[in-house]
Every structure is written in structure tokens, then in C-alpha cells.
One Martini backbone bead per residue (centre of mass of N, CA, C, O) as a GRO file, in nm:
protein
  159
    1MET     BB    1   0.080   0.050   0.043
    2ALA     BB    2   0.087   0.385  -0.018
    3VAL     BB    3   0.233   0.638   0.085
    4ALA     BB    4   0.062   0.939   0.212
    5PHE     BB    5   0.033   1.278   0.225
    6SER     BB    6  -0.094   1.594   0.382
    7GLY     BB    7  -0.061   1.970   0.366
    8GLY     BB    8   0.022   2.325   0.558
    9CYS     BB    9  -0.123   2.593   0.647
   10GLN     BB   10  -0.321   2.752   0.823
   11CYS     BB   11  -0.503   2.903   0.565
   12GLY     BB   12  -0.435   2.734   0.267
   13ALA     BB   13  -0.235   2.890   0.052
   14VAL     BB   14  -0.041   2.634   0.139
   15ARG     BB   15   0.014   2.310  -0.044
   16TYR     BB   16   0.053   1.948  -0.022
   17ARG     BB   17   0.222   1.643  -0.127
   18ILE     BB   18   0.328   1.284  -0.025
   19ASP     BB   19   0.477   1.028  -0.214
   20GLY     BB   20   0.554   0.864   0.074
   21ASP     BB   21   0.798   0.882   0.233
   22ILE     BB   22   0.917   1.017   0.591
   23GLY     BB   23   1.218   1.065   0.657
   24ASN     BB   24   1.360   1.153   0.915
   25PRO     BB   25   1.220   1.236   1.172
   26HIS     BB   26   1.266   1.512   1.392
   27ILE     BB   27   1.413   1.747   1.620
   28CYS     BB   28   1.517   2.050   1.632
   29HIS     BB   29   1.733   2.299   1.823
   30CYS     BB   30   1.861   2.497   1.696
   31ARG     BB   31   1.890   2.839   1.648
   32MET     BB   32   1.751   2.828   1.363
   33CYS     BB   33   1.501   2.693   1.463
   34GLN     BB   34   1.375   2.825   1.650
   35LYS     BB   35   1.355   3.122   1.504
   36ALA     BB   36   1.195   2.975   1.246
   37SER     BB   37   0.927   2.910   1.452
   38GLY     BB   38   0.911   3.028   1.776
   39ASN     BB   39   1.085   2.783   1.934
   40TYR     BB   40   1.267   2.546   2.076
   41PHE     BB   41   1.151   2.324   1.802
   42MET     BB   42   1.203   2.138   1.523
   43PRO     BB   43   1.010   1.973   1.282
   44LEU     BB   44   1.104   1.713   1.093
   45GLY     BB   45   1.117   1.579   0.699
   46TRP     BB   46   1.218   1.344   0.487
   47VAL     BB   47   1.179   1.448   0.093
   48GLN     BB   48   1.154   1.362  -0.186
   49ARG     BB   49   1.134   1.535  -0.470
   50GLU     BB   50   0.962   1.339  -0.634
   51SER     BB   51   0.691   1.321  -0.413
   52PHE     BB   52   0.695   1.629  -0.437
   53THR     BB   53   0.373   1.852  -0.405
   54LEU     BB   54   0.219   2.145  -0.517
   55THR     BB   55  -0.125   2.221  -0.479
   56ARG     BB   56  -0.109   2.504  -0.329
   57GLY     BB   57   0.045   2.760  -0.424
   58ALA     BB   58   0.320   2.953  -0.271
   59PRO     BB   59   0.638   2.967  -0.103
   60SER     BB   60   0.829   3.152   0.080
   61TRP     BB   61   1.193   3.292   0.108
   62PHE     BB   62   1.448   3.194   0.303
   63ARG     BB   63   1.767   3.277   0.356
   64SER     BB   64   1.945   3.142   0.644
   65SER     BB   65   2.183   3.064   0.452
   66ASP     BB   66   2.403   2.893   0.230
   67MET     BB   67   2.261   2.619   0.285
   68VAL     BB   68   1.975   2.733   0.298
   69ARG     BB   69   1.584   2.732   0.282
   70ARG     BB   70   1.305   2.857   0.351
   71GLY     BB   71   0.960   2.788   0.389
   72PHE     BB   72   0.662   2.981   0.365
   73CYS     BB   73   0.377   3.186   0.454
   74GLN     BB   74   0.264   3.499   0.394
   75ALA     BB   75   0.001   3.524   0.504
   76CYS     BB   76   0.042   3.361   0.797
   77GLY     BB   77   0.380   3.216   0.863
   78THR     BB   78   0.405   2.937   0.811
   79PRO     BB   79   0.617   2.718   0.853
   80LEU     BB   80   0.740   2.428   0.607
   81PHE     BB   81   1.044   2.471   0.500
   82PHE     BB   82   1.357   2.243   0.447
   83GLU     BB   83   1.627   2.378   0.245
   84PRO     BB   84   1.868   2.252   0.091
   85VAL     BB   85   2.099   2.332  -0.149
   86ASN     BB   86   2.112   2.116  -0.388
   87SER     BB   87   1.880   1.894  -0.349
   88GLU     BB   88   1.679   1.597  -0.359
   89GLY     BB   89   1.532   1.749  -0.105
   90ILE     BB   90   1.280   1.804   0.165
   91ASN     BB   91   1.186   1.950   0.425
   92VAL     BB   92   0.913   1.901   0.648
   93THR     BB   93   0.679   2.009   0.867
   94LEU     BB   94   0.533   1.831   1.057
   95GLY     BB   95   0.278   2.005   1.165
   96SER     BB   96   0.191   2.062   0.878
   97LEU     BB   97   0.065   1.804   0.882
   98ASP     BB   98  -0.283   1.663   0.863
   99GLU     BB   99  -0.086   1.393   1.021
  100PRO     BB  100   0.112   1.441   1.278
  101GLU     BB  101   0.110   1.109   1.386
  102MET     BB  102   0.255   0.972   1.145
  103ALA     BB  103   0.528   1.149   1.246
  104LYS     BB  104   0.747   1.054   1.404
  105PRO     BB  105   0.979   1.123   1.616
  106THR     BB  106   1.360   0.954   1.619
  107LEU     BB  107   1.512   1.238   1.664
  108GLN     BB  108   1.778   1.436   1.782
  109SER     BB  109   1.899   1.773   1.705
  110GLY     BB  110   2.122   2.048   1.819
  111GLN     BB  111   2.189   1.999   2.123
  112GLY     BB  112   2.314   2.261   2.178
  113SER     BB  113   2.052   2.427   2.149
  114ARG     BB  114   1.905   2.303   2.383
  115LEU     BB  115   1.725   2.343   2.648
  116SER     BB  116   1.759   2.325   2.985
  117PHE     BB  117   1.391   2.247   3.020
  118PHE     BB  118   1.312   2.035   2.803
  119HIS     BB  119   1.319   1.768   2.950
  120ASN     BB  120   1.063   1.907   3.205
  121LEU     BB  121   0.782   1.958   3.050
  122SER     BB  122   0.610   1.715   3.096
  123GLU     BB  123   0.597   1.829   3.448
  124LEU     BB  124   0.381   2.002   3.375
  125PRO     BB  125   0.094   2.150   3.467
  126ASP     BB  126  -0.236   2.136   3.368
  127GLU     BB  127  -0.466   2.275   3.259
  128ALA     BB  128  -0.769   2.354   3.313
  129GLN     BB  129  -1.011   2.216   3.155
  130GLU     BB  130  -1.233   2.427   3.145
  131VAL     BB  131  -1.087   2.647   3.029
  132SER     BB  132  -0.962   2.515   2.760
  133ALA     BB  133  -1.231   2.408   2.633
  134ASP     BB  134  -1.382   2.700   2.641
  135TRP     BB  135  -1.172   2.839   2.461
  136LEU     BB  136  -1.183   2.636   2.234
  137THR     BB  137  -1.513   2.669   2.161
  138ALA     BB  138  -1.472   2.945   2.107
  139VAL     BB  139  -1.257   2.956   1.854
  140ALA     BB  140  -1.443   2.754   1.680
  141ARG     BB  141  -1.703   2.894   1.592
  142LYS     BB  142  -1.472   3.101   1.467
  143THR     BB  143  -1.258   2.995   1.163
  144TYR     BB  144  -0.961   3.039   0.942
  145GLN     BB  145  -0.867   2.774   0.952
  146HIS     BB  146  -0.766   2.521   0.785
  147PRO     BB  147  -0.831   2.221   0.754
  148ASP     BB  148  -0.700   1.856   0.793
  149HIS     BB  149  -0.790   1.885   0.461
  150ASP     BB  150  -0.854   1.894   0.136
  151THR     BB  151  -0.951   2.134  -0.089
  152ALA     BB  152  -1.118   2.295  -0.362
  153GLU     BB  153  -1.129   2.549  -0.134
  154TRP     BB  154  -0.966   2.853  -0.045
  155PRO     BB  155  -1.214   3.030   0.126
  156PRO     BB  156  -1.493   2.967   0.203
  157LYS     BB  157  -1.806   3.080   0.065
  158ASP     BB  158  -2.024   3.263   0.204
  159GLU     BB  159  -2.391   3.239   0.260
   0.00000   0.00000   0.00000
């Protein structure tokens, strides 16, 4: 059975498809990935160029070093890709997959920049369920986030 993944940005302006496996699913702690994601780390996975297709829109690119450019949605800012220059593939941000649970990280890189408290994050207390559930329900009433599946058009026409 052939493996296929789809994904895209938060607003739906950029969508992609992967026909094949995602290799080397990992989280990178390097400072460049921290800055590019606005987070403590960036989850990435390798895709062969022939397995990767943009299905809607086009990313904007930032050349973060002589060796790498990073693709993102110009409309909503979602980080989408990490592309080594002149490579035969591209890394996708695993959180931009429609089903990120399908690409479990298997290793870490950039440990020299890993934040000292990272290993303790799972020990933080959970937010009160009723507060977070109420907040999420209120946000979901009217959301402009693209759903986690391909759509014929986006955004939908107002009724």
C-alpha cells in the first residue's frame, strides 16, 4: 500500500502532497530552527523531491544560510519547509502535516542549542480542563484556519 501525506499552512494558501515515506523524522534544537519556528525546537522530516508536490499556492523563501533556505506561507507566516540548497529533497515541518501523528520523531539534532529545561516540559502541570475546553470551544465557533484535509477551494464562500 502506497503511503501518502498532505499538509499545508494555517490559512490554506499553501498546500502540498507527499507520495511516499517521510524519512528521518526528527526534532531540531539548533538556534536557527528555534528562530525560524518561534519555538524551542522544530520538527522536520525528509522527503525526496520526486515524492513532493505543491498542490495549492507557492511558499515564500528566506535564505537562512549559504546552505539552507526556508519556505513559509507569506499570508499567515506558517513555517513549512527546510531545504538544503541543491539537494535532492526537502524537509517538511511535521506540524504542518494534516496528520502529524503519522510522523513520529525518531531522533533529535542540534542538541548544543537544546534549552536546559526541555527535558522537564512533560512535568509541567496541565492547564485546568474547563478553562482550556471553554477557550477552544469559543475559538472554534468561527475559525479561519484551514481544516486538516484538502479542499477544492479556500476560504469557503460565505453563505
